[in-house]
């Protein structure tokens, strides 16, 4: 009898859902999307595509920028207080992992991460929290390959070139990205001694500029440089640093990761700069798809995949429009 009643209730619910044209009650669904650096074009794009998902499905999207741990913790309480059922987050600090999980649970919120994966006290990823990130090592390798190809096109010899590794080693995806690039450089003749670490305090252009300037000033004897880091801002910061010490664009090769406005604006400049390319990743997948996955989790109890890794495509000045179009970003 109990079973029968359950089945009846379930089918009544299913009928209602079909009549509504969507599952559950979209207008009751509220989803949070919290990012660590709201002013960064990549995160603006993620939000834009998350908004698109909200519009299509009819749920409410609550966007919050949280630049540090304290802001993130109060953002989660804030979401709970607003009656949000789940949120997607790119945290300012992955080591806050267990605290974020606990805060989400205390507020009865479903939790998914994007871009930066939470780690536990042992530094290992929290595998229970569904995550969408980029295939960091592979994308780093694509950066390294783009640099090597450009060096060949310019007739450079690895012996005469310095490499700036703009680094943010507290973030595992950042380490994987730069190490991917370095593996390709080394396979193409770069010695460890000509790869210089430039640790940045934040993942923005200014911090990268400051870090790269230190390296350039320490090696005035090296005239040709390549640079890479975790995102476009890292590579751009190194390029700005090279300009500030008088290195011409012809002697600089920076390749970034992202492909949002930071890179596009650079490609649009009338004269080419040392920022040669960017491996474009997909803010559509990271914003739209994560939001949809959270929506299905809340509305239909459909748990998202635990780990989704997305790919990237190299773009340069002359083909970025086509690459963006092919990725559904135009
Ligand atoms: C990290 C970086 C961002 C972006 C994202 C995919 O969060 O800080 O710039 O590259 O991964």
XYZ file of C-alpha atoms and ligand atoms in Angstrom:
341
model
C 0.000 0.000 0.000
C 2.758 2.347 0.964
C 4.538 1.448 -2.222
C 1.402 2.129 -4.262
C 0.905 5.508 -2.673
C 4.515 6.418 -3.328
C 4.173 5.366 -6.945
C 1.004 7.438 -7.349
C 2.614 10.495 -5.849
C 5.642 10.007 -8.045
C 3.619 9.709 -11.230
C 1.467 12.702 -10.305
C 4.662 14.650 -9.849
C 5.983 13.444 -13.183
C 2.775 14.538 -14.926
C 2.987 17.976 -13.316
C 6.577 18.220 -14.451
C 5.665 17.335 -18.019
C 2.781 19.798 -18.049
C 5.120 22.518 -16.837
C 7.462 21.682 -19.677
C 10.333 21.453 -17.278
C 11.238 19.307 -14.354
C 10.324 20.417 -10.833
C 9.533 24.073 -10.219
C 12.168 26.180 -11.894
C 10.975 29.419 -10.355
C 11.673 28.005 -6.905
C 15.211 27.080 -7.758
C 17.951 29.476 -6.683
C 21.547 28.791 -7.488
C 24.639 30.658 -6.314
C 27.737 31.283 -8.435
C 30.669 32.546 -6.378
C 33.997 33.530 -7.954
C 37.342 34.559 -6.500
C 38.115 37.419 -8.895
C 34.941 39.030 -10.205
C 36.818 41.737 -12.145
C 38.730 39.165 -14.244
C 37.225 38.791 -17.736
C 37.282 34.979 -17.484
C 34.985 35.100 -14.451
C 32.781 37.757 -16.056
C 32.319 35.336 -18.932
C 31.553 32.434 -16.620
C 28.843 34.550 -15.004
C 27.506 35.607 -18.394
C 27.039 32.000 -19.454
C 25.618 31.034 -16.049
C 23.056 33.824 -16.544
C 22.198 32.319 -19.895
C 21.464 28.953 -18.233
C 19.314 30.685 -15.603
C 17.324 32.474 -18.268
C 16.786 29.329 -20.292
C 15.664 27.210 -17.344
C 13.949 29.955 -15.393
C 15.897 29.635 -12.145
C 17.363 32.509 -10.145
C 21.126 32.984 -10.209
C 22.830 34.738 -7.292
C 26.319 35.960 -8.220
C 28.804 36.864 -5.517
C 32.480 37.836 -5.716
C 34.577 36.515 -2.817
C 38.223 37.594 -2.976
C 39.278 36.000 0.289
C 38.289 33.259 2.704
C 36.377 35.490 5.045
C 34.241 36.898 2.246
C 33.634 33.412 0.927
C 32.436 32.100 4.276
C 29.992 34.966 4.706
C 28.892 34.581 1.061
C 27.896 30.983 1.783
C 25.866 32.053 4.834
C 24.337 34.768 2.711
C 23.279 32.229 0.066
C 21.761 30.036 2.763
C 19.824 32.992 4.153
C 18.469 33.797 0.670
C 17.012 30.324 0.282
C 19.503 29.183 -2.328
C 19.619 25.375 -2.713
C 23.074 24.923 -4.203
C 26.086 26.826 -5.511
C 29.045 26.631 -7.819
C 32.269 28.159 -6.536
C 35.763 29.084 -7.676
C 37.394 29.609 -4.304
C 40.088 32.193 -3.532
C 41.997 29.472 -1.667
C 41.680 25.748 -2.361
C 43.020 24.894 1.108
C 39.757 26.152 2.573
C 38.240 22.937 1.158
C 37.016 21.219 4.347
C 35.752 24.554 5.747
C 33.775 25.244 2.573
C 32.250 21.761 2.602
C 31.233 22.197 6.256
C 29.802 25.682 5.661
C 27.789 24.455 2.678
C 26.411 21.523 4.684
C 25.518 23.788 7.629
C 23.475 25.915 5.228
C 21.968 22.866 3.546
C 23.489 23.816 0.205
C 24.624 21.513 -2.562
C 28.198 22.292 -3.576
C 30.101 22.120 -6.847
C 33.462 23.658 -7.686
C 34.690 25.156 -10.923
C 38.237 25.915 -12.175
C 40.045 25.450 -8.842
C 39.542 22.128 -7.055
C 39.279 21.985 -3.277
C 41.956 20.118 -1.362
C 41.910 18.548 2.094
C 44.397 18.947 4.944
C 46.640 16.384 3.209
C 46.739 18.467 0.020
C 44.765 15.847 -1.926
C 41.658 16.842 -3.920
C 38.289 16.485 -2.203
C 36.976 13.957 -4.698
C 33.433 13.889 -3.321
C 32.766 17.469 -4.402
C 31.748 17.540 -8.087
C 34.257 19.598 -10.033
C 34.731 21.026 -13.503
C 38.266 22.125 -14.298
C 40.542 22.387 -17.289
C 42.885 19.580 -18.420
C 45.697 21.589 -16.926
C 48.751 19.571 -17.956
C 47.568 19.149 -21.549
C 46.693 22.808 -21.870
C 50.075 23.730 -20.408
C 51.697 21.511 -23.016
C 49.776 23.337 -25.739
C 51.212 26.601 -24.354
C 54.724 25.149 -24.429
C 54.223 23.907 -27.979
C 52.954 27.297 -29.137
C 56.056 28.930 -27.644
C 58.394 26.426 -29.283
C 56.656 26.827 -32.667
C 56.953 30.597 -32.468
C 60.632 30.311 -31.538
C 61.185 28.146 -34.607
C 59.335 30.617 -36.805
C 61.608 33.379 -35.494
C 64.733 31.244 -35.869
C 65.592 31.317 -32.147
C 67.937 28.889 -30.488
C 66.918 27.679 -26.995
C 70.444 28.408 -25.709
C 70.014 32.164 -26.096
C 66.523 32.352 -24.551
C 65.321 32.809 -20.975
C 61.949 31.436 -19.855
C 59.787 33.105 -17.211
C 57.608 30.699 -15.257
C 55.043 33.032 -13.695
C 53.997 30.841 -10.815
C 51.258 30.487 -8.248
C 52.299 27.216 -6.674
C 49.689 27.112 -3.898
C 47.133 26.250 -6.596
C 47.528 22.723 -8.028
C 45.968 23.543 -11.425
C 48.461 26.406 -11.780
C 51.382 24.064 -11.105
C 50.076 21.515 -13.630
C 49.673 24.228 -16.272
C 53.191 25.655 -15.989
C 54.811 22.244 -15.597
C 53.031 21.117 -18.774
C 54.562 24.065 -20.626
C 58.014 23.423 -19.129
C 58.008 19.753 -20.165
C 57.634 20.815 -23.808
C 60.314 23.517 -23.501
C 62.737 20.979 -22.038
C 62.003 18.485 -24.804
C 62.978 21.247 -27.186
C 66.350 22.119 -25.772
C 65.644 24.393 -22.785
C 67.934 23.815 -19.827
C 66.553 23.992 -16.286
C 69.059 26.786 -15.627
C 67.422 29.091 -18.158
C 63.906 28.700 -16.714
C 63.266 31.297 -14.000
C 60.522 31.203 -11.421
C 58.505 34.404 -10.962
C 56.128 33.780 -8.044
C 53.086 36.051 -8.128
C 51.191 37.117 -5.019
C 47.814 37.074 -6.799
C 46.639 35.681 -10.112
C 46.258 39.052 -11.836
C 48.289 41.052 -14.379
C 49.799 43.456 -11.882
C 51.128 40.703 -9.643
C 52.601 38.936 -12.686
C 54.194 42.175 -13.893
C 55.868 42.672 -10.533
C 57.092 39.084 -10.372
C 58.429 39.038 -13.945
C 60.182 42.401 -13.542
C 62.336 40.921 -10.776
C 63.457 38.102 -13.098
C 64.186 40.406 -16.039
C 66.193 42.817 -13.904
C 68.233 39.945 -12.511
C 69.265 38.783 -16.017
C 70.065 41.802 -18.185
C 72.434 39.615 -20.229
C 69.537 37.600 -21.699
C 68.005 39.402 -24.682
C 65.271 36.983 -25.780
C 62.500 35.789 -23.514
C 59.484 33.514 -23.414
C 56.825 33.594 -20.685
C 53.856 31.587 -19.491
C 51.745 31.149 -16.365
C 48.345 29.898 -15.223
C 46.251 32.361 -17.251
C 46.342 35.219 -19.756
C 46.945 37.742 -16.992
C 50.146 35.932 -15.969
C 51.544 35.960 -19.514
C 50.370 39.550 -20.059
C 52.059 40.704 -16.859
C 55.357 39.243 -18.091
C 54.887 40.921 -21.478
C 54.184 44.285 -19.785
C 57.321 43.752 -17.682
C 59.414 43.089 -20.810
C 58.087 46.310 -22.361
C 58.906 48.285 -19.231
C 62.560 47.198 -19.344
C 62.822 47.983 -23.059
C 62.681 44.491 -24.597
C 61.108 44.824 -28.076
C 58.070 42.707 -29.020
C 60.253 40.850 -31.529
C 62.303 39.503 -28.588
C 59.382 38.402 -26.422
C 57.006 35.445 -26.721
C 54.232 35.216 -24.144
C 51.445 32.649 -24.409
C 48.491 32.664 -22.029
C 45.527 30.509 -21.083
C 41.940 31.786 -21.100
C 40.990 33.644 -24.247
C 38.610 36.137 -22.613
C 38.871 39.902 -23.105
C 42.322 40.137 -21.518
C 43.719 38.226 -24.512
C 41.303 39.512 -27.137
C 42.037 43.170 -26.352
C 45.712 42.421 -26.801
C 45.116 40.773 -30.184
C 43.082 43.804 -31.264
C 45.978 46.209 -30.769
C 47.145 47.652 -34.105
C 50.737 46.545 -33.511
C 51.545 42.991 -32.375
C 52.925 42.810 -28.836
C 54.980 40.067 -27.213
C 51.701 38.376 -26.269
C 51.615 35.916 -29.120
C 48.794 33.540 -28.288
C 46.318 32.182 -25.805
C 44.940 28.695 -25.342
C 41.252 29.488 -25.294
C 39.286 27.525 -22.725
C 35.521 27.479 -22.492
C 33.733 29.854 -20.098
C 30.560 28.509 -21.674
C 31.176 25.007 -20.365
C 32.480 26.321 -17.038
C 29.604 28.786 -16.541
C 26.613 27.445 -18.446
C 27.194 23.751 -18.006
C 28.102 23.878 -14.301
C 24.970 25.943 -13.607
C 22.806 23.522 -15.560
C 24.373 20.603 -13.713
C 23.627 22.263 -10.385
C 20.094 23.007 -11.549
C 19.503 19.336 -12.431
C 20.904 18.337 -9.066
C 18.561 20.665 -7.189
C 15.480 20.236 -9.362
C 15.749 16.612 -10.445
C 18.070 15.169 -7.837
C 20.430 14.233 -10.657
C 23.934 14.253 -9.219
C 26.582 15.765 -11.466
C 29.650 13.845 -12.570
C 32.379 14.024 -9.962
C 35.045 15.265 -12.343
C 34.829 16.923 -15.732
C 37.989 18.227 -17.392
C 37.622 20.542 -20.368
C 40.004 21.165 -23.246
C 41.451 24.246 -24.931
C 42.394 25.495 -28.406
C 45.300 27.741 -29.274
C 44.419 31.093 -30.814
C 46.605 33.878 -32.166
C 46.092 37.365 -33.511
C 45.101 36.144 -36.936
C 42.671 33.351 -36.027
C 41.151 34.096 -32.612
C 37.785 35.063 -34.085
C 37.452 31.752 -35.864
C 38.595 29.756 -32.816
C 36.086 31.589 -30.623
C 33.322 30.943 -33.109
C 34.168 27.248 -33.313
C 33.948 27.098 -29.496
C 30.503 28.744 -29.545
C 31.809 31.896 -27.834
C 30.901 34.533 -30.455
C 41.956 29.602 -12.408
C 42.584 30.905 -12.885
C 41.646 31.637 -13.837
C 41.187 30.697 -14.939
C 40.557 29.469 -14.362
C 40.126 28.458 -15.406
O 40.909 29.898 -11.547
O 42.893 31.746 -11.794
O 42.291 32.734 -14.379
O 42.300 30.301 -15.710
O 41.471 28.816 -13.489
